[in-house]
CSV table of C-alpha atoms in Angstrom, one decimal:
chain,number,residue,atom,x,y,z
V,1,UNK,CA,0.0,0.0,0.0
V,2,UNK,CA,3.1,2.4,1.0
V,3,UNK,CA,4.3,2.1,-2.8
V,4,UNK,CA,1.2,2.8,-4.4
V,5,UNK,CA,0.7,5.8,-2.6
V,6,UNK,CA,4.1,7.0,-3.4
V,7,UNK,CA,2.9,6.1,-7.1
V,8,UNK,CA,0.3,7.7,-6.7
V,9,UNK,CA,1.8,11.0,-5.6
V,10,UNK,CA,1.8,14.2,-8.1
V,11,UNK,CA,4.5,16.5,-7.1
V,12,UNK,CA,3.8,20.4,-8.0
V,13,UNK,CA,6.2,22.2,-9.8
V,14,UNK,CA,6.4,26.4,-9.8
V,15,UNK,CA,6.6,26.8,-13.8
V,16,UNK,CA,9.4,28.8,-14.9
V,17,UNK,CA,7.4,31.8,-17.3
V,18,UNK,CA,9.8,34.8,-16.6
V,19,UNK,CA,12.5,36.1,-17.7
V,20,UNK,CA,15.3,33.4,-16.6
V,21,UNK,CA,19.0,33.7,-17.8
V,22,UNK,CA,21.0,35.4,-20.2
V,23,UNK,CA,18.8,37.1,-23.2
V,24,UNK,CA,21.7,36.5,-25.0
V,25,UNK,CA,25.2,35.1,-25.3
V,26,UNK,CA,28.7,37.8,-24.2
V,27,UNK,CA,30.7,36.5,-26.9
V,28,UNK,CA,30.9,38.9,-30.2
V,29,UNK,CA,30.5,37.3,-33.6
V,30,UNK,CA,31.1,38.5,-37.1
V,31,UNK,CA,29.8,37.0,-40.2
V,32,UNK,CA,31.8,35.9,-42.8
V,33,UNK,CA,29.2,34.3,-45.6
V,34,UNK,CA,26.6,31.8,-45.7
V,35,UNK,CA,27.4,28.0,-44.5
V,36,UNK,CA,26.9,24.4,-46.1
V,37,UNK,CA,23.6,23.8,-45.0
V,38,UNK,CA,20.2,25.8,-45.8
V,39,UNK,CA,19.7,29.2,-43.5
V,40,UNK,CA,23.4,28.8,-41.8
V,41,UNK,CA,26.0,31.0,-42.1
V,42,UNK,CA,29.8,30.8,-41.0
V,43,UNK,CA,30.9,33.8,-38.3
V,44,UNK,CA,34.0,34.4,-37.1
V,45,UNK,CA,34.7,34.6,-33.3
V,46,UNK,CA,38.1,34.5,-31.1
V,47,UNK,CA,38.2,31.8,-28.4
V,48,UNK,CA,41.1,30.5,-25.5
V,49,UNK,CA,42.9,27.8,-27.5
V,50,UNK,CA,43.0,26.0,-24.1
V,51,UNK,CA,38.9,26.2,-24.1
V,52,UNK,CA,39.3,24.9,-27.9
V,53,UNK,CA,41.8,22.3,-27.0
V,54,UNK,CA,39.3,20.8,-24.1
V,55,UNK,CA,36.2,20.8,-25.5
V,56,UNK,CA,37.8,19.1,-28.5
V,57,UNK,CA,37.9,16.2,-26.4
V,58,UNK,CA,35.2,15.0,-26.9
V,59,UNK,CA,34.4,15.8,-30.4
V,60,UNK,CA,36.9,14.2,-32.2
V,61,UNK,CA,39.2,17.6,-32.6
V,62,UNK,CA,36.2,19.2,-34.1
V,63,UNK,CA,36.9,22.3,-32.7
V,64,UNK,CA,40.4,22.5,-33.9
V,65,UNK,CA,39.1,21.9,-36.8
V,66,UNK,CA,37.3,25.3,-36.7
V,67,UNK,CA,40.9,27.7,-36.6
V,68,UNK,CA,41.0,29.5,-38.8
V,69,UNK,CA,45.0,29.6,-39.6
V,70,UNK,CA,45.7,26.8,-41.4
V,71,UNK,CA,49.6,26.4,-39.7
V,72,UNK,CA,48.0,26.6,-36.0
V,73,UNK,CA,45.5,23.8,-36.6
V,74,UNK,CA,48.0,21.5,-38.5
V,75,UNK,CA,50.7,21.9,-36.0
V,76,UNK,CA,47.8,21.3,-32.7
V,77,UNK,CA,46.3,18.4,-35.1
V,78,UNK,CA,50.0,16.8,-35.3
V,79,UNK,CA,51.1,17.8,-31.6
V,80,UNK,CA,47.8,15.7,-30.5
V,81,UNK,CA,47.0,13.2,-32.5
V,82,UNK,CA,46.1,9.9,-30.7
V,83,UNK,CA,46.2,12.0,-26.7
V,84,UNK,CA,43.4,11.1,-25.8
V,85,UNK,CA,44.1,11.8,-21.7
V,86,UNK,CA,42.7,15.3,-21.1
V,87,UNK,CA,45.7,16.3,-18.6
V,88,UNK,CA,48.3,15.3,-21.3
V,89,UNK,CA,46.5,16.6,-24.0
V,90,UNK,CA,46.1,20.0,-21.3
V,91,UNK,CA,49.9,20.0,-20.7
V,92,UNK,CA,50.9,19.6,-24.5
V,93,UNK,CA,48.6,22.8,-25.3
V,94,UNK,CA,49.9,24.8,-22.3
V,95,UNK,CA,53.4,23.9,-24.2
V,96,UNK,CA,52.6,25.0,-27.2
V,97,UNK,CA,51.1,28.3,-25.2
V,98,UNK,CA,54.5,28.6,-23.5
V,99,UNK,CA,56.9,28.0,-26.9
V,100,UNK,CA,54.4,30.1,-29.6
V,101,UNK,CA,52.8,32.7,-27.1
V,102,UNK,CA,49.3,31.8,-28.8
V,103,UNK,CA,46.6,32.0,-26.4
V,104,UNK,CA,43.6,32.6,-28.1
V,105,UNK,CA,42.7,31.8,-31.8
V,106,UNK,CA,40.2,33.0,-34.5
V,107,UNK,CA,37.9,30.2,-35.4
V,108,UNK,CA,34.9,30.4,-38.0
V,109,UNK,CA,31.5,28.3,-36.9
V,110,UNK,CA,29.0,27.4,-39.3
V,111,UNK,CA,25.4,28.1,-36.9
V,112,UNK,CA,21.7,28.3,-37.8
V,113,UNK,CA,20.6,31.6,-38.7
V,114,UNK,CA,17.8,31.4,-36.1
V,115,UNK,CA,20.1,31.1,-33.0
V,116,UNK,CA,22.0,34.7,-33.7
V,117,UNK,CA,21.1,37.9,-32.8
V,118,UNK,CA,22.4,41.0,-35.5
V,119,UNK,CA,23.7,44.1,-34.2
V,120,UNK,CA,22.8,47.0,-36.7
V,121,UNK,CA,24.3,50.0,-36.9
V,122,UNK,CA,22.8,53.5,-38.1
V,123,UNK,CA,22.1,52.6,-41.9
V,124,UNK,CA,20.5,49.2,-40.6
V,125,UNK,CA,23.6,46.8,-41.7
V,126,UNK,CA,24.1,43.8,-39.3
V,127,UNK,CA,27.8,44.7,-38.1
V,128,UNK,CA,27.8,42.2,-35.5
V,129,UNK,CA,26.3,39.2,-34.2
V,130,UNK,CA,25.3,37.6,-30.6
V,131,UNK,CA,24.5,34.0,-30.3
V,132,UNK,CA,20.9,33.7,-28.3
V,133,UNK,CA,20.7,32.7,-24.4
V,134,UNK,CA,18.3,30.5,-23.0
V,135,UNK,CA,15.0,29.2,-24.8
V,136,UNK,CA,11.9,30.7,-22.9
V,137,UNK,CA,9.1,28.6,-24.2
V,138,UNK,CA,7.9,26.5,-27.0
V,139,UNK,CA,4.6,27.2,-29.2
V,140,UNK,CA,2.7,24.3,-30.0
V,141,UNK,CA,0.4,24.8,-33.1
V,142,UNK,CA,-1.6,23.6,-35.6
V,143,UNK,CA,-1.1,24.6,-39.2
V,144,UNK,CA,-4.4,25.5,-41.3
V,145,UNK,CA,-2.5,25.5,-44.7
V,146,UNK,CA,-0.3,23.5,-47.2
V,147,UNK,CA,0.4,20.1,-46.9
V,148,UNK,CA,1.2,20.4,-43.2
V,149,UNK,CA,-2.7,21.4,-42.5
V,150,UNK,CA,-3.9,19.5,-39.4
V,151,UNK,CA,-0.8,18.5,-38.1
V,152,UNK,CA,0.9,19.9,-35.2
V,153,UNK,CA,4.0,22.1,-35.1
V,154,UNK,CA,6.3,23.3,-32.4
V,155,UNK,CA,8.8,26.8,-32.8
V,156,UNK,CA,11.4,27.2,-30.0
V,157,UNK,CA,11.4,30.8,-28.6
V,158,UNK,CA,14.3,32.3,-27.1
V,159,UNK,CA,14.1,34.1,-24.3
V,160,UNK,CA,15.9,37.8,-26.1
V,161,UNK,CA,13.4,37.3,-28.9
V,162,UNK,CA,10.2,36.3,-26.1
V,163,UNK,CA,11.1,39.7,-24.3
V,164,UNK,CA,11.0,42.0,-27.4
V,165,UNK,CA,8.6,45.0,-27.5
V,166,UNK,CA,5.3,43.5,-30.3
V,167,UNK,CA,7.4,40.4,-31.2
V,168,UNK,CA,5.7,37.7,-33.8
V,169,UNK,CA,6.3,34.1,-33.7
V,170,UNK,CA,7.6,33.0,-37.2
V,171,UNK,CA,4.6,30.5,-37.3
V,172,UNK,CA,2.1,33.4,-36.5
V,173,UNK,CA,3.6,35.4,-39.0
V,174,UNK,CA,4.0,32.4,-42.1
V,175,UNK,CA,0.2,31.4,-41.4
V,176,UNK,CA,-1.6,34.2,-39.4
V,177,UNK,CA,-5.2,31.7,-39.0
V,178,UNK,CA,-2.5,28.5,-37.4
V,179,UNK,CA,-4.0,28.0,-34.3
V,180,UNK,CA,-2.2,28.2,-31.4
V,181,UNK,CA,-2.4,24.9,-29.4
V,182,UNK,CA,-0.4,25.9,-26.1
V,183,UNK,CA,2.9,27.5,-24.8
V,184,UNK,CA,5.2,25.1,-23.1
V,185,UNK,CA,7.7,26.7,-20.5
V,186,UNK,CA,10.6,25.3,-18.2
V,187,UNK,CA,8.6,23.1,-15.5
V,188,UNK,CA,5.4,23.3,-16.9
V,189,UNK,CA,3.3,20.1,-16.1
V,190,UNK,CA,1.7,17.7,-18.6
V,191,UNK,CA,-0.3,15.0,-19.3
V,192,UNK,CA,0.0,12.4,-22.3
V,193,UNK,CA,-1.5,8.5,-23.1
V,194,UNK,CA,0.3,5.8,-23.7
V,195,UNK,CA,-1.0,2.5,-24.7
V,196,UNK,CA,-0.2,-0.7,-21.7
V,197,UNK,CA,0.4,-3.2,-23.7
V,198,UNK,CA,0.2,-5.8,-20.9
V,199,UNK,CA,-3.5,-4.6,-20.2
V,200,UNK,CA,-4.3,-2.9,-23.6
V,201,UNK,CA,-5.8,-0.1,-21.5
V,202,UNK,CA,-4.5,3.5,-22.5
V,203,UNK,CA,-3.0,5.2,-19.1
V,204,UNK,CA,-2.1,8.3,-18.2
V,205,UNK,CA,1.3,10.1,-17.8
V,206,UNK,CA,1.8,13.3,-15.9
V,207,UNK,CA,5.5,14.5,-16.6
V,208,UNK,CA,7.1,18.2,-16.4
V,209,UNK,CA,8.8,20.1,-19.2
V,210,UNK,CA,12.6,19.9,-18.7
V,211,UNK,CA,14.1,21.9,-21.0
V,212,UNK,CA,13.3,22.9,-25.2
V,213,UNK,CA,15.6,22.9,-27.9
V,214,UNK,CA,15.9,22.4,-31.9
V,215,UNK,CA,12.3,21.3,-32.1
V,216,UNK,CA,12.3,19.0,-29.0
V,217,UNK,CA,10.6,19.4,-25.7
V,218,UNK,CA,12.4,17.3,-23.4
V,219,UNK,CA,10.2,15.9,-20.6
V,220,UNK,CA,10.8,13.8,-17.3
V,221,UNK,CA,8.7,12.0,-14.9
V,222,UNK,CA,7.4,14.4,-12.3
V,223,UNK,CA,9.2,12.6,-9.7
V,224,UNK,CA,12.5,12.3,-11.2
V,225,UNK,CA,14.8,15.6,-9.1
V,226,UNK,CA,17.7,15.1,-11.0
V,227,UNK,CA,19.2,13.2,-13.3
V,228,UNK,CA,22.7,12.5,-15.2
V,229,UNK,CA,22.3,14.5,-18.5
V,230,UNK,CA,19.0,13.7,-20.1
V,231,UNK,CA,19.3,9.6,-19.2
V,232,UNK,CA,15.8,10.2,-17.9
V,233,UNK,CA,14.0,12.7,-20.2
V,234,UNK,CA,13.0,12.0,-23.9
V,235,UNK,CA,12.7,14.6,-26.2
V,236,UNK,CA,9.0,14.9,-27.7
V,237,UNK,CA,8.5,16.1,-31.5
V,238,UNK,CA,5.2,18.1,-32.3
V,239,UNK,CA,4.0,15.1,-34.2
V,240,UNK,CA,4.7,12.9,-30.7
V,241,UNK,CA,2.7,15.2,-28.8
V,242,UNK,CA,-0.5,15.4,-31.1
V,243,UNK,CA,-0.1,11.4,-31.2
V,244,UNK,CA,0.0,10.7,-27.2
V,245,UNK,CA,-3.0,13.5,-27.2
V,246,UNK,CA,-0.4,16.2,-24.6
V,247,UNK,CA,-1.9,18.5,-23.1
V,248,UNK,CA,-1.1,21.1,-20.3
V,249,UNK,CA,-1.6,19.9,-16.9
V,250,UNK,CA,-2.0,22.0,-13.2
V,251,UNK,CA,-0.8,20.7,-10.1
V,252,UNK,CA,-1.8,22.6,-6.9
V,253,UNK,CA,-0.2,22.5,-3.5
V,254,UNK,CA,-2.0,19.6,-2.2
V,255,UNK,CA,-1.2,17.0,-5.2
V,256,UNK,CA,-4.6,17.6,-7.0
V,257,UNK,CA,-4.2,17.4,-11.1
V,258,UNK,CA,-6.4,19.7,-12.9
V,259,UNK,CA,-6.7,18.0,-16.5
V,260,UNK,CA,-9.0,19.0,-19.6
V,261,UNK,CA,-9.6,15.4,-20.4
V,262,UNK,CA,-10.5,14.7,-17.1
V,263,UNK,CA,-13.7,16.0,-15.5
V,264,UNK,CA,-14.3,15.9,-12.1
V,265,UNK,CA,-10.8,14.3,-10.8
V,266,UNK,CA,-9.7,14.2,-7.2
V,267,UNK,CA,-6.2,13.9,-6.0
V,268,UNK,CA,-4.3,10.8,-5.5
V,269,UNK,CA,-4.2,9.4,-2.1
């Protein structure tokens, strides 16, 4: 009985709908020209070759990849190829620091045009460029046009662009009669069905919004606190969420769920 009350339990979360975090990034970008893929473009921006050095780690010397001068990234390429230990590879770099006096190098990053923020001067020209801060919320809606009519779509919102003065969501503004199905923030609580397939009966989840990004609304168990990067979360698609009928869900103080599809519901106990 003790573990199905603890099942049982809804846990209330305080949703997270003002302005949290940086609007946008501190570091400066400038544009070069357009990228490899459709609405990207390559911008320049300077970075602490040890910060380069580290976080290429893990990517397979990526970001080495990305300096610019073609003698600096051969000569790091060569001077760590097959270190793989991050304090050898960290002591070979501060080296190289020591022997060239090269601390910080000019890389150029191909990223989507959505995610930076121009800077214009006078005459209206884009003479530099910030990379956007936290996501604030994501708009789930339903297209009334084109092939896509009927179907559900989901734009992420970042939080500079959700705090601008008579701001339009690029779905309002492509389809002005799209209607809107609901605005999912940080800790928001839902509710979706999934099929048992033990008892073929549809059940209920109730789950919290984690965290939003490229398309995705990542969501967790409500009583999951923490978790070791997104082991415990899965990222739902627009299409996922019109499919598993989500919906917004309230939670008061005393456990009691508040759900459209259900009338009349009383909390757990």
């Amino acid at each position: 009985k003790l573990q199905q009350w603890v099942d049982g339990l809804v846990i209330a979360f305080k949703p997270d709908h003002g302005v949290q975090g940086q609007l946008h990034r501190d570091t400066c970008y400038g544009r070069i020209g357009k990228g490899s893929k459709k609405g990207s473009s390559v911008f320049a921006v300077t970075k602490d070759l040890l910060a380069v050095v580290e976080g290429s780690a893990k990517d397979g010397n990526k970001k080495i990849n990305e300096i610019a001068d073609v003698v600096i990234r051969g000569k790091l390429l060569d001077l760590l190829q097959g270190v793989e230990d991050k304090k050898q590879r960290q002591q070979l770099t501060e080296k190289f620091i020591a022997e060239t006096g090269i601390r910080c190098v000019r890389c150029h990053i191909e990223k989507s045009d959505s995610v930076m923020i121009p800077v214009k001067d006078n005459d209206g020209r884009a003479y530099k460029y910030y990379e956007s801060g936290n996501n604030s919320r994501a708009d789930i809606y339903c297209a009334t046009k084109g092939k896509d009519a009927g179907k559900w779509k989901c734009e992420i919102i970042s939080t500079y662009y959700a705090n601008q003065k008579d701001f339009v969501p690029e779905w309002r503004r492509k389809d002005p009669h799209a209607k809107l199905i609901m605005k999912l923030h940080i800790n928001d609580m839902v509710a979706y069905d999934i099929l048992n397939e033990e008892t073929g009966l549809v059940e209920r989840v109730i789950a919290r919004v984690k965290k939003m990004t490229k398309g995705l609304v990542f969501l967790r168990g409500h009583l999951i606190a923490k978790e070791e990067g997104d082991k415990l979360s899965w990222g739902a698609s627009a299409n996922q969420m019109q499919e598993k009928n989500l919906r917004k869900v309230y939670v008061d103080a005393m456990g009691k769920v508040k759900d459209p599809m259900v009338k009349n519901e009383r909390k757990v106990s």
